[in-house]
PDB file of C-alpha atoms and ligand atoms in Angstrom:
ATOM      1  CA  MET A   7     -19.553   6.104  -7.234  1.00  0.00           C
ATOM      2  CA  LEU A   8     -17.317   3.321  -8.611  1.00  0.00           C
ATOM      3  CA  GLN A   9     -19.984   1.034 -10.121  1.00  0.00           C
ATOM      4  CA  GLY A  10     -18.623  -0.835 -13.127  1.00  0.00           C
ATOM      5  CA  LYS A  11     -15.017  -0.018 -12.262  1.00  0.00           C
ATOM      6  CA  ASN A  12     -12.419  -2.754 -11.717  1.00  0.00           C
ATOM      7  CA  ALA A  13      -9.841  -2.247  -8.977  1.00  0.00           C
ATOM      8  CA  VAL A  14      -6.638  -4.148  -8.231  1.00  0.00           C
ATOM      9  CA  VAL A  15      -5.236  -3.757  -4.725  1.00  0.00           C
ATOM     10  CA  THR A  16      -1.849  -5.358  -4.088  1.00  0.00           C
ATOM     11  CA  GLY A  17      -1.099  -6.751  -0.634  1.00  0.00           C
ATOM     12  CA  SER A  18      -4.782  -6.767   0.297  1.00  0.00           C
ATOM     13  CA  THR A  19      -5.018  -9.870   2.459  1.00  0.00           C
ATOM     14  CA  SER A  20      -4.439  -7.770   5.580  1.00  0.00           C
ATOM     15  CA  GLY A  21      -3.926  -4.300   7.016  1.00  0.00           C
ATOM     16  CA  ILE A  22      -4.273  -1.208   4.852  1.00  0.00           C
ATOM     17  CA  GLY A  23      -4.734  -3.084   1.563  1.00  0.00           C
ATOM     18  CA  LEU A  24      -7.691  -5.096   2.849  1.00  0.00           C
ATOM     19  CA  ALA A  25      -9.399  -1.938   4.138  1.00  0.00           C
ATOM     20  CA  VAL A  26      -8.824  -0.223   0.767  1.00  0.00           C
ATOM     21  CA  ALA A  27     -10.271  -3.201  -1.143  1.00  0.00           C
ATOM     22  CA  GLN A  28     -13.323  -3.249   1.149  1.00  0.00           C
ATOM     23  CA  GLU A  29     -13.840   0.509   0.753  1.00  0.00           C
ATOM     24  CA  LEU A  30     -13.602   0.429  -3.056  1.00  0.00           C
ATOM     25  CA  ALA A  31     -15.981  -2.555  -3.140  1.00  0.00           C
ATOM     26  CA  SER A  32     -18.405  -0.656  -0.884  1.00  0.00           C
ATOM     27  CA  LYS A  33     -18.454   2.063  -3.557  1.00  0.00           C
ATOM     28  CA  GLY A  34     -19.331  -0.536  -6.215  1.00  0.00           C
ATOM     29  CA  ALA A  35     -15.970  -1.561  -7.673  1.00  0.00           C
ATOM     30  CA  ASN A  36     -15.070  -5.154  -8.485  1.00  0.00           C
ATOM     31  CA  VAL A  37     -11.791  -6.009  -6.795  1.00  0.00           C
ATOM     32  CA  VAL A  38      -8.751  -8.227  -7.160  1.00  0.00           C
ATOM     33  CA  LEU A  39      -7.247  -9.200  -3.817  1.00  0.00           C
ATOM     34  CA  ASN A  40      -3.586 -10.179  -3.565  1.00  0.00           C
ATOM     35  CA  GLY A  41      -1.111 -11.117  -0.854  1.00  0.00           C
ATOM     36  CA  PHE A  42      -0.264 -14.001   1.418  1.00  0.00           C
ATOM     37  CA  GLY A  43      -1.824 -15.575   4.494  1.00  0.00           C
ATOM     38  CA  ASP A  44      -4.105 -18.345   5.656  1.00  0.00           C
ATOM     39  CA  ALA A  45      -6.059 -19.650   2.623  1.00  0.00           C
ATOM     40  CA  GLN A  46      -9.313 -20.070   4.560  1.00  0.00           C
ATOM     41  CA  ALA A  47      -9.146 -16.597   6.071  1.00  0.00           C
ATOM     42  CA  ILE A  48      -8.471 -15.065   2.643  1.00  0.00           C
ATOM     43  CA  GLU A  49     -11.389 -16.956   1.078  1.00  0.00           C
ATOM     44  CA  LYS A  50     -13.630 -15.740   3.911  1.00  0.00           C
ATOM     45  CA  GLU A  51     -12.686 -12.090   3.255  1.00  0.00           C
ATOM     46  CA  ARG A  52     -13.108 -12.552  -0.522  1.00  0.00           C
ATOM     47  CA  ALA A  53     -16.547 -14.164  -0.185  1.00  0.00           C
ATOM     48  CA  GLN A  54     -17.663 -11.552   2.347  1.00  0.00           C
ATOM     49  CA  ILE A  55     -16.770  -8.686   0.003  1.00  0.00           C
ATOM     50  CA  GLU A  56     -18.877 -10.280  -2.767  1.00  0.00           C
ATOM     51  CA  GLN A  57     -21.777 -10.956  -0.441  1.00  0.00           C
ATOM     52  CA  GLN A  58     -21.757  -7.635   1.388  1.00  0.00           C
ATOM     53  CA  TYR A  59     -21.261  -5.314  -1.584  1.00  0.00           C
ATOM     54  CA  GLY A  60     -22.653  -7.304  -4.542  1.00  0.00           C
ATOM     55  CA  VAL A  61     -19.443  -6.981  -6.554  1.00  0.00           C
ATOM     56  CA  LYS A  62     -17.032  -9.506  -7.997  1.00  0.00           C
ATOM     57  CA  ALA A  63     -13.973 -10.245  -5.837  1.00  0.00           C
ATOM     58  CA  VAL A  64     -11.118 -12.400  -7.097  1.00  0.00           C
ATOM     59  CA  TYR A  65      -7.996 -13.513  -5.229  1.00  0.00           C
ATOM     60  CA  LEU A  66      -4.628 -13.852  -7.005  1.00  0.00           C
ATOM     61  CA  ASN A  67      -1.726 -15.086  -4.883  1.00  0.00           C
ATOM     62  CA  THR A  68       1.095 -13.684  -7.066  1.00  0.00           C
ATOM     63  CA  ASP A  69       4.435 -12.966  -5.367  1.00  0.00           C
ATOM     64  CA  LEU A  70       5.068  -9.368  -6.432  1.00  0.00           C
ATOM     65  CA  MET A  71       8.774  -9.524  -5.630  1.00  0.00           C
ATOM     66  CA  ASP A  72       9.102 -11.172  -9.047  1.00  0.00           C
ATOM     67  CA  ALA A  73       9.132  -8.577 -11.857  1.00  0.00           C
ATOM     68  CA  LYS A  74       7.775 -10.795 -14.636  1.00  0.00           C
ATOM     69  CA  ALA A  75       5.131 -12.279 -12.363  1.00  0.00           C
ATOM     70  CA  THR A  76       4.014  -8.773 -11.375  1.00  0.00           C
ATOM     71  CA  ARG A  77       3.454  -7.818 -15.015  1.00  0.00           C
ATOM     72  CA  GLN A  78       1.592 -11.107 -15.599  1.00  0.00           C
ATOM     73  CA  PHE A  79      -0.456 -10.417 -12.446  1.00  0.00           C
ATOM     74  CA  ILE A  80      -1.958  -7.307 -14.043  1.00  0.00           C
ATOM     75  CA  ASP A  81      -2.885  -9.274 -17.188  1.00  0.00           C
ATOM     76  CA  ASP A  82      -4.384 -12.013 -14.990  1.00  0.00           C
ATOM     77  CA  ALA A  83      -6.381  -9.390 -13.080  1.00  0.00           C
ATOM     78  CA  VAL A  84      -7.674  -7.927 -16.341  1.00  0.00           C
ATOM     79  CA  ALA A  85      -8.621 -11.411 -17.547  1.00  0.00           C
ATOM     80  CA  ALA A  86     -10.433 -12.111 -14.264  1.00  0.00           C
ATOM     81  CA  LEU A  87     -12.408  -8.853 -14.066  1.00  0.00           C
ATOM     82  CA  GLY A  88     -12.588  -7.808 -17.726  1.00  0.00           C
ATOM     83  CA  GLY A  89     -10.452  -4.672 -17.326  1.00  0.00           C
ATOM     84  CA  ILE A  90      -8.592  -2.448 -14.906  1.00  0.00           C
ATOM     85  CA  HIS A  91      -9.537   1.088 -13.897  1.00  0.00           C
ATOM     86  CA  ILE A  92      -7.873   1.414 -10.497  1.00  0.00           C
ATOM     87  CA  LEU A  93      -4.492   0.119  -9.326  1.00  0.00           C
ATOM     88  CA  VAL A  94      -3.589   0.526  -5.675  1.00  0.00           C
ATOM     89  CA  ASN A  95       0.088  -0.338  -5.201  1.00  0.00           C
ATOM     90  CA  ASN A  96       0.057  -1.206  -1.516  1.00  0.00           C
ATOM     91  CA  ALA A  97       2.059  -4.411  -0.892  1.00  0.00           C
ATOM     92  CA  GLY A  98       5.075  -3.678   1.266  1.00  0.00           C
ATOM     93  CA  ILE A  99       7.470  -5.080   3.827  1.00  0.00           C
ATOM     94  CA  GLN A 100       9.875  -3.614   6.371  1.00  0.00           C
ATOM     95  CA  HIS A 101      13.315  -4.523   7.652  1.00  0.00           C
ATOM     96  CA  THR A 102      15.238  -2.521  10.247  1.00  0.00           C
ATOM     97  CA  ASP A 103      19.023  -2.449  10.686  1.00  0.00           C
ATOM     98  CA  LEU A 104      21.852   0.031  10.515  1.00  0.00           C
ATOM     99  CA  ILE A 105      23.149   0.478   6.959  1.00  0.00           C
ATOM    100  CA  GLU A 106      26.371  -1.411   7.651  1.00  0.00           C
ATOM    101  CA  ASP A 107      24.462  -4.330   9.181  1.00  0.00           C
ATOM    102  CA  PHE A 108      21.632  -4.409   6.624  1.00  0.00           C
ATOM    103  CA  PRO A 109      21.564  -7.886   4.992  1.00  0.00           C
ATOM    104  CA  ILE A 110      21.882  -7.664   1.196  1.00  0.00           C
ATOM    105  CA  ASP A 111      18.949  -9.999   0.634  1.00  0.00           C
ATOM    106  CA  ARG A 112      16.712  -7.813   2.862  1.00  0.00           C
ATOM    107  CA  TRP A 113      17.736  -4.687   0.917  1.00  0.00           C
ATOM    108  CA  ASP A 114      16.925  -6.482  -2.359  1.00  0.00           C
ATOM    109  CA  ALA A 115      13.587  -7.749  -1.027  1.00  0.00           C
ATOM    110  CA  VAL A 116      12.417  -4.347   0.279  1.00  0.00           C
ATOM    111  CA  ILE A 117      13.393  -2.604  -2.963  1.00  0.00           C
ATOM    112  CA  ALA A 118      11.817  -5.365  -5.083  1.00  0.00           C
ATOM    113  CA  LEU A 119       8.427  -5.230  -3.365  1.00  0.00           C
ATOM    114  CA  ASN A 120       8.147  -1.647  -2.090  1.00  0.00           C
ATOM    115  CA  LEU A 121       9.547   0.056  -5.209  1.00  0.00           C
ATOM    116  CA  SER A 122      10.094  -2.197  -8.243  1.00  0.00           C
ATOM    117  CA  ALA A 123       6.663  -3.875  -7.959  1.00  0.00           C
ATOM    118  CA  VAL A 124       5.070  -0.401  -8.118  1.00  0.00           C
ATOM    119  CA  PHE A 125       6.977   0.248 -11.352  1.00  0.00           C
ATOM    120  CA  HIS A 126       6.102  -3.113 -12.931  1.00  0.00           C
ATOM    121  CA  GLY A 127       2.440  -2.991 -11.915  1.00  0.00           C
ATOM    122  CA  THR A 128       2.118   0.560 -13.197  1.00  0.00           C
ATOM    123  CA  ALA A 129       3.876  -0.279 -16.478  1.00  0.00           C
ATOM    124  CA  ALA A 130       1.541  -3.213 -17.084  1.00  0.00           C
ATOM    125  CA  ALA A 131      -1.648  -1.324 -16.116  1.00  0.00           C
ATOM    126  CA  LEU A 132      -1.049   1.924 -17.998  1.00  0.00           C
ATOM    127  CA  PRO A 133      -1.743   0.640 -21.549  1.00  0.00           C
ATOM    128  CA  TYR A 134      -5.211  -0.536 -20.428  1.00  0.00           C
ATOM    129  CA  MET A 135      -5.952   2.732 -18.634  1.00  0.00           C
ATOM    130  CA  LYS A 136      -4.720   4.940 -21.477  1.00  0.00           C
ATOM    131  CA  LYS A 137      -6.777   2.996 -24.007  1.00  0.00           C
ATOM    132  CA  GLN A 138      -9.991   3.600 -22.049  1.00  0.00           C
ATOM    133  CA  GLY A 139      -9.048   7.193 -21.191  1.00  0.00           C
ATOM    134  CA  TRP A 140      -9.617   6.685 -17.454  1.00  0.00           C
ATOM    135  CA  GLY A 141      -7.425   5.363 -14.725  1.00  0.00           C
ATOM    136  CA  ARG A 142      -6.464   5.908 -11.112  1.00  0.00           C
ATOM    137  CA  ILE A 143      -3.129   4.770  -9.720  1.00  0.00           C
ATOM    138  CA  VAL A 144      -2.814   5.145  -5.968  1.00  0.00           C
ATOM    139  CA  ASN A 145       0.574   4.348  -4.459  1.00  0.00           C
ATOM    140  CA  ILE A 146       0.660   3.652  -0.739  1.00  0.00           C
ATOM    141  CA  ALA A 147       3.980   5.303   0.093  1.00  0.00           C
ATOM    142  CA  SER A 148       4.672   6.489   3.641  1.00  0.00           C
ATOM    143  CA  VAL A 149       5.840   9.464   5.657  1.00  0.00           C
ATOM    144  CA  HIS A 150       9.132   7.692   4.919  1.00  0.00           C
ATOM    145  CA  GLY A 151       8.655   8.835   1.326  1.00  0.00           C
ATOM    146  CA  LEU A 152       8.999  12.404   2.664  1.00  0.00           C
ATOM    147  CA  VAL A 153      11.324  12.195   5.672  1.00  0.00           C
ATOM    148  CA  ALA A 154      13.746   9.610   7.062  1.00  0.00           C
ATOM    149  CA  SER A 155      14.261   7.571  10.210  1.00  0.00           C
ATOM    150  CA  THR A 156      17.293   5.603  11.343  1.00  0.00           C
ATOM    151  CA  ASN A 157      17.558   1.860  10.629  1.00  0.00           C
ATOM    152  CA  LYS A 158      15.195   2.013   7.643  1.00  0.00           C
ATOM    153  CA  SER A 159      17.537   2.661   4.702  1.00  0.00           C
ATOM    154  CA  ALA A 160      15.864   0.300   2.225  1.00  0.00           C
ATOM    155  CA  TYR A 161      12.335   1.308   3.230  1.00  0.00           C
ATOM    156  CA  VAL A 162      13.069   5.055   3.139  1.00  0.00           C
ATOM    157  CA  ALA A 163      14.908   4.731  -0.200  1.00  0.00           C
ATOM    158  CA  ALA A 164      12.052   2.690  -1.670  1.00  0.00           C
ATOM    159  CA  LYS A 165       9.317   5.038  -0.405  1.00  0.00           C
ATOM    160  CA  HIS A 166      11.144   8.170  -1.611  1.00  0.00           C
ATOM    161  CA  GLY A 167      11.454   6.301  -4.911  1.00  0.00           C
ATOM    162  CA  VAL A 168       7.702   5.664  -4.947  1.00  0.00           C
ATOM    163  CA  VAL A 169       6.984   9.377  -4.438  1.00  0.00           C
ATOM    164  CA  GLY A 170       9.312  10.190  -7.363  1.00  0.00           C
ATOM    165  CA  LEU A 171       7.778   7.490  -9.545  1.00  0.00           C
ATOM    166  CA  THR A 172       4.327   8.862  -8.683  1.00  0.00           C
ATOM    167  CA  LYS A 173       5.333  12.237 -10.127  1.00  0.00           C
ATOM    168  CA  VAL A 174       6.744  10.740 -13.344  1.00  0.00           C
ATOM    169  CA  THR A 175       3.623   8.589 -13.804  1.00  0.00           C
ATOM    170  CA  ALA A 176       1.476  11.692 -13.319  1.00  0.00           C
ATOM    171  CA  LEU A 177       3.449  13.800 -15.807  1.00  0.00           C
ATOM    172  CA  GLU A 178       3.559  11.123 -18.491  1.00  0.00           C
ATOM    173  CA  ASN A 179      -0.221  10.790 -18.288  1.00  0.00           C
ATOM    174  CA  ALA A 180      -1.351  14.347 -17.537  1.00  0.00           C
ATOM    175  CA  GLY A 181      -4.520  15.174 -19.442  1.00  0.00           C
ATOM    176  CA  ASN A 182      -5.289  11.661 -20.650  1.00  0.00           C
ATOM    177  CA  GLY A 183      -7.693  10.731 -17.857  1.00  0.00           C
ATOM    178  CA  VAL A 184      -5.171   8.782 -15.808  1.00  0.00           C
ATOM    179  CA  THR A 185      -4.026  10.219 -12.485  1.00  0.00           C
ATOM    180  CA  CYS A 186      -1.357   8.965 -10.112  1.00  0.00           C
ATOM    181  CA  ASN A 187      -0.975  10.041  -6.492  1.00  0.00           C
ATOM    182  CA  ALA A 188       0.685   8.716  -3.364  1.00  0.00           C
ATOM    183  CA  ILE A 189      -0.751   8.377   0.130  1.00  0.00           C
ATOM    184  CA  CYS A 190       1.751   8.895   2.946  1.00  0.00           C
ATOM    185  CA  PRO A 191       0.608   7.302   6.212  1.00  0.00           C
ATOM    186  CA  GLY A 192       2.273   7.757   9.567  1.00  0.00           C
ATOM    187  CA  TRP A 193       2.036   4.897  12.091  1.00  0.00           C
ATOM    188  CA  VAL A 194      -0.831   2.484  11.382  1.00  0.00           C
ATOM    189  CA  ARG A 195      -1.262  -0.451  13.761  1.00  0.00           C
ATOM    190  CA  THR A 196      -0.998  -3.361  11.299  1.00  0.00           C
ATOM    191  CA  ALA A 197       1.091  -6.552  11.320  1.00  0.00           C
ATOM    192  CA  LEU A 198       3.975  -4.569   9.807  1.00  0.00           C
ATOM    193  CA  VAL A 199       4.062  -2.204  12.796  1.00  0.00           C
ATOM    194  CA  GLU A 200       3.082  -4.757  15.437  1.00  0.00           C
ATOM    195  CA  ARG A 201       6.447  -6.434  14.810  1.00  0.00           C
ATOM    196  CA  GLN A 202       8.212  -3.110  15.463  1.00  0.00           C
ATOM    197  CA  ILE A 203       6.199  -2.573  18.659  1.00  0.00           C
ATOM    198  CA  GLU A 204       7.165  -6.059  19.880  1.00  0.00           C
ATOM    199  CA  ALA A 205      10.838  -5.369  19.088  1.00  0.00           C
ATOM    200  CA  LEU A 206      10.709  -2.081  21.027  1.00  0.00           C
ATOM    201  CA  ALA A 207       8.948  -3.786  23.961  1.00  0.00           C
ATOM    202  CA  GLN A 208      11.687  -6.401  24.141  1.00  0.00           C
ATOM    203  CA  GLN A 209      14.497  -3.879  23.720  1.00  0.00           C
ATOM    204  CA  ARG A 210      13.208  -1.589  26.502  1.00  0.00           C
ATOM    205  CA  GLY A 211      11.612  -4.198  28.741  1.00  0.00           C
ATOM    206  CA  LEU A 212       8.148  -2.664  28.285  1.00  0.00           C
ATOM    207  CA  ASP A 213       4.750  -4.251  27.905  1.00  0.00           C
ATOM    208  CA  THR A 214       3.204  -4.074  24.418  1.00  0.00           C
ATOM    209  CA  GLU A 215       0.894  -1.115  25.066  1.00  0.00           C
ATOM    210  CA  ALA A 216       3.646   0.949  26.732  1.00  0.00           C
ATOM    211  CA  ALA A 217       5.867   0.231  23.721  1.00  0.00           C
ATOM    212  CA  ALA A 218       3.067   1.301  21.347  1.00  0.00           C
ATOM    213  CA  ARG A 219       2.711   4.589  23.263  1.00  0.00           C
ATOM    214  CA  GLU A 220       6.469   5.129  23.080  1.00  0.00           C
ATOM    215  CA  LEU A 221       6.524   4.452  19.352  1.00  0.00           C
ATOM    216  CA  LEU A 222       3.832   7.085  18.817  1.00  0.00           C
ATOM    217  CA  ALA A 223       5.399   9.613  21.186  1.00  0.00           C
ATOM    218  CA  GLU A 224       8.670   9.559  19.264  1.00  0.00           C
ATOM    219  CA  LYS A 225       7.131  10.540  15.897  1.00  0.00           C
ATOM    220  CA  GLN A 226       3.373  11.110  15.822  1.00  0.00           C
ATOM    221  CA  PRO A 227       2.179  14.224  17.725  1.00  0.00           C
ATOM    222  CA  SER A 228      -1.481  13.123  17.790  1.00  0.00           C
ATOM    223  CA  LEU A 229      -0.357  10.095  19.846  1.00  0.00           C
ATOM    224  CA  GLN A 230      -2.987   8.121  17.951  1.00  0.00           C
ATOM    225  CA  PHE A 231      -2.568   5.550  15.200  1.00  0.00           C
ATOM    226  CA  VAL A 232      -3.922   6.278  11.727  1.00  0.00           C
ATOM    227  CA  SER A 233      -6.556   3.632  10.943  1.00  0.00           C
ATOM    228  CA  PRO A 234      -6.637   1.489   7.789  1.00  0.00           C
ATOM    229  CA  GLN A 235     -10.203   2.751   7.257  1.00  0.00           C
ATOM    230  CA  GLN A 236      -9.042   6.396   7.244  1.00  0.00           C
ATOM    231  CA  LEU A 237      -6.464   5.517   4.594  1.00  0.00           C
ATOM    232  CA  ALA A 238      -9.099   3.627   2.625  1.00  0.00           C
ATOM    233  CA  GLY A 239     -11.251   6.761   2.652  1.00  0.00           C
ATOM    234  CA  ALA A 240      -8.338   8.754   1.252  1.00  0.00           C
ATOM    235  CA  ALA A 241      -7.810   6.163  -1.503  1.00  0.00           C
ATOM    236  CA  ALA A 242     -11.503   6.288  -2.429  1.00  0.00           C
ATOM    237  CA  PHE A 243     -11.307  10.088  -2.582  1.00  0.00           C
ATOM    238  CA  LEU A 244      -8.364   9.856  -5.020  1.00  0.00           C
ATOM    239  CA  CYS A 245     -10.535   7.606  -7.229  1.00  0.00           C
ATOM    240  CA  SER A 246     -13.451  10.074  -7.191  1.00  0.00           C
ATOM    241  CA  ASP A 247     -14.331  12.802  -9.699  1.00  0.00           C
ATOM    242  CA  ALA A 248     -13.415  15.411  -7.081  1.00  0.00           C
ATOM    243  CA  ALA A 249      -9.785  14.304  -7.433  1.00  0.00           C
ATOM    244  CA  ALA A 250      -9.705  14.242 -11.256  1.00  0.00           C
ATOM    245  CA  GLN A 251      -7.306  17.214 -11.358  1.00  0.00           C
ATOM    246  CA  MET A 252      -5.207  15.928  -8.503  1.00  0.00           C
ATOM    247  CA  THR A 253      -2.145  14.168  -9.888  1.00  0.00           C
ATOM    248  CA  GLY A 254       1.506  13.724  -9.030  1.00  0.00           C
ATOM    249  CA  THR A 255       0.993  14.704  -5.429  1.00  0.00           C
ATOM    250  CA  THR A 256       0.989  13.206  -1.956  1.00  0.00           C
ATOM    251  CA  LEU A 257      -1.832  12.951   0.542  1.00  0.00           C
ATOM    252  CA  THR A 258      -0.364  12.717   4.036  1.00  0.00           C
ATOM    253  CA  LEU A 259      -2.268  11.162   6.959  1.00  0.00           C
ATOM    254  CA  ASP A 260       0.285  11.175   9.751  1.00  0.00           C
ATOM    255  CA  GLY A 261      -1.132  12.722  12.933  1.00  0.00           C
ATOM    256  CA  GLY A 262       1.281  15.635  12.483  1.00  0.00           C
ATOM    257  CA  TRP A 263       4.480  13.578  12.032  1.00  0.00           C
ATOM    258  CA  THR A 264       5.858  15.655   9.119  1.00  0.00           C
ATOM    259  CA  ALA A 265       4.616  19.018  10.441  1.00  0.00           C
ATOM    260  CA  ARG A 266       7.535  19.400  12.819  1.00  0.00           C
TER     261      ARG A 266
HETATM  262  P1  LIG B 322       0.670  -5.663   6.333  1.00  0.00           P
HETATM  263  O1  LIG B 322       1.874  -6.468   6.673  1.00  0.00           O
HETATM  264  O2  LIG B 322      -0.543  -5.743   7.186  1.00  0.00           O
HETATM  265  O3  LIG B 322       0.214  -5.954   4.827  1.00  0.00           O
HETATM  266  C1  LIG B 322       1.120  -6.174   3.798  1.00  0.00           C
HETATM  267  C2  LIG B 322       0.418  -6.904   2.670  1.00  0.00           C
HETATM  268  O4  LIG B 322       1.381  -7.178   1.640  1.00  0.00           O
HETATM  269  C3  LIG B 322      -0.144  -8.259   3.096  1.00  0.00           C
HETATM  270  O5  LIG B 322      -1.348  -8.505   2.396  1.00  0.00           O
HETATM  271  C4  LIG B 322       0.934  -9.225   2.646  1.00  0.00           C
HETATM  272  O6  LIG B 322       0.466 -10.553   2.437  1.00  0.00           O
HETATM  273  C5  LIG B 322       1.336  -8.561   1.334  1.00  0.00           C
HETATM  274  N1  LIG B 322       2.629  -9.030   0.832  1.00  0.00           N
HETATM  275  C6  LIG B 322       3.792  -9.209   1.522  1.00  0.00           C
HETATM  276  N2  LIG B 322       4.740  -9.668   0.697  1.00  0.00           N
HETATM  277  C7  LIG B 322       4.177  -9.766  -0.538  1.00  0.00           C
HETATM  278  C8  LIG B 322       4.647 -10.195  -1.808  1.00  0.00           C
HETATM  279  N3  LIG B 322       5.910 -10.610  -1.975  1.00  0.00           N
HETATM  280  N4  LIG B 322       3.799 -10.172  -2.857  1.00  0.00           N
HETATM  281  C9  LIG B 322       2.523  -9.767  -2.698  1.00  0.00           C
HETATM  282  N5  LIG B 322       2.020  -9.355  -1.526  1.00  0.00           N
HETATM  283  C10 LIG B 322       2.833  -9.368  -0.461  1.00  0.00           C
HETATM  284  O7  LIG B 322       1.221  -4.163   6.260  1.00  0.00           O
HETATM  285  P2  LIG B 322       0.504  -2.741   6.104  1.00  0.00           P
HETATM  286  O8  LIG B 322       0.936  -1.922   7.260  1.00  0.00           O
HETATM  287  O9  LIG B 322      -0.956  -2.857   5.820  1.00  0.00           O
HETATM  288  O10 LIG B 322       1.289  -2.180   4.846  1.00  0.00           O
HETATM  289  C11 LIG B 322       0.673  -1.862   3.609  1.00  0.00           C
HETATM  290  C12 LIG B 322       1.456  -0.747   2.941  1.00  0.00           C
HETATM  291  O11 LIG B 322       1.357   0.432   3.737  1.00  0.00           O
HETATM  292  C13 LIG B 322       2.954  -1.038   2.778  1.00  0.00           C
HETATM  293  O12 LIG B 322       3.392  -0.572   1.524  1.00  0.00           O
HETATM  294  C14 LIG B 322       3.583  -0.207   3.894  1.00  0.00           C
HETATM  295  O13 LIG B 322       4.900   0.162   3.593  1.00  0.00           O
HETATM  296  C15 LIG B 322       2.646   0.984   3.921  1.00  0.00           C
HETATM  297  N6  LIG B 322       2.698   1.756   5.161  1.00  0.00           N
HETATM  298  C16 LIG B 322       2.376   1.165   6.356  1.00  0.00           C
HETATM  299  C17 LIG B 322       2.469   1.945   7.509  1.00  0.00           C
HETATM  300  C18 LIG B 322       2.145   1.389   8.864  1.00  0.00           C
HETATM  301  O14 LIG B 322       2.390   2.096   9.856  1.00  0.00           O
HETATM  302  N7  LIG B 322       1.604   0.190   8.973  1.00  0.00           N
HETATM  303  C19 LIG B 322       2.852   3.292   7.441  1.00  0.00           C
HETATM  304  C20 LIG B 322       3.161   3.830   6.209  1.00  0.00           C
HETATM  305  C21 LIG B 322       3.076   3.057   5.078  1.00  0.00           C
END
């Protein structure tokens, strides 16, 4: 389905991004991996993608909190793969605090990575996509791009921003073969959420699994986590021909979170 296509997935050394990169590679796309972590573990994932799916997989360790570096990252990805057809803006971080206690540097960091990096990556990728008349931009937003929670001002502001940016990107490119959509996951049990489960466990004196159940019960009616693989399937769908007329919209996988 994606043979001959080149895909860049930001923040793909773990969690949702890694599952998306694996899924796109399984459909035949060459992939650029990005993010931080243990160098040996990253090389193992990269090599396994090449071996398992017979595609090219390249790792670029760019820090996407830096605007100029993010734009250069897209050019480096194009140089490494020979082009870019798919950009999945997935890299993200979380920080929780009340607004009045929220450290300025944490606000700046969350906005830089979760929102500004989406803008810079998109801006750098669009000229390539427009020139070839085909492109798919998939922004991993969040239910927090649609609704709010306490203690997450920067994250909620950034993710609402991503949903807005998704719509502008879609409108500016409508009809030219480039689509842009956002995926809005509810709770997914990745490193980003594991830290929140641990914090809740400590705060309430619960064991980890009881805290995980509590976290789900508060927001997610299914009481089950969304899996990275389910989100990867949604991203692959947005890259398929079936989704060619789908643009500027959100695909929500949240176990019912935003239904109530
Ligand atoms: P994760 O912590 O497992 O993965 C985050 C990835 O981003 C990692 O590869 C990490 O190395 C990379 N990264 C961090 N800082 C970076 C930087 N400065 N430059 C480049 N890469 C960087 O988290 P995840 O849960 O897989 O999150 C992926 C995306 O999904 C995020 O945008 C997050 O907001 C979103 N999301 C997650 C959940 C959830 O419940 N886990 C829910 C909704 C949305």
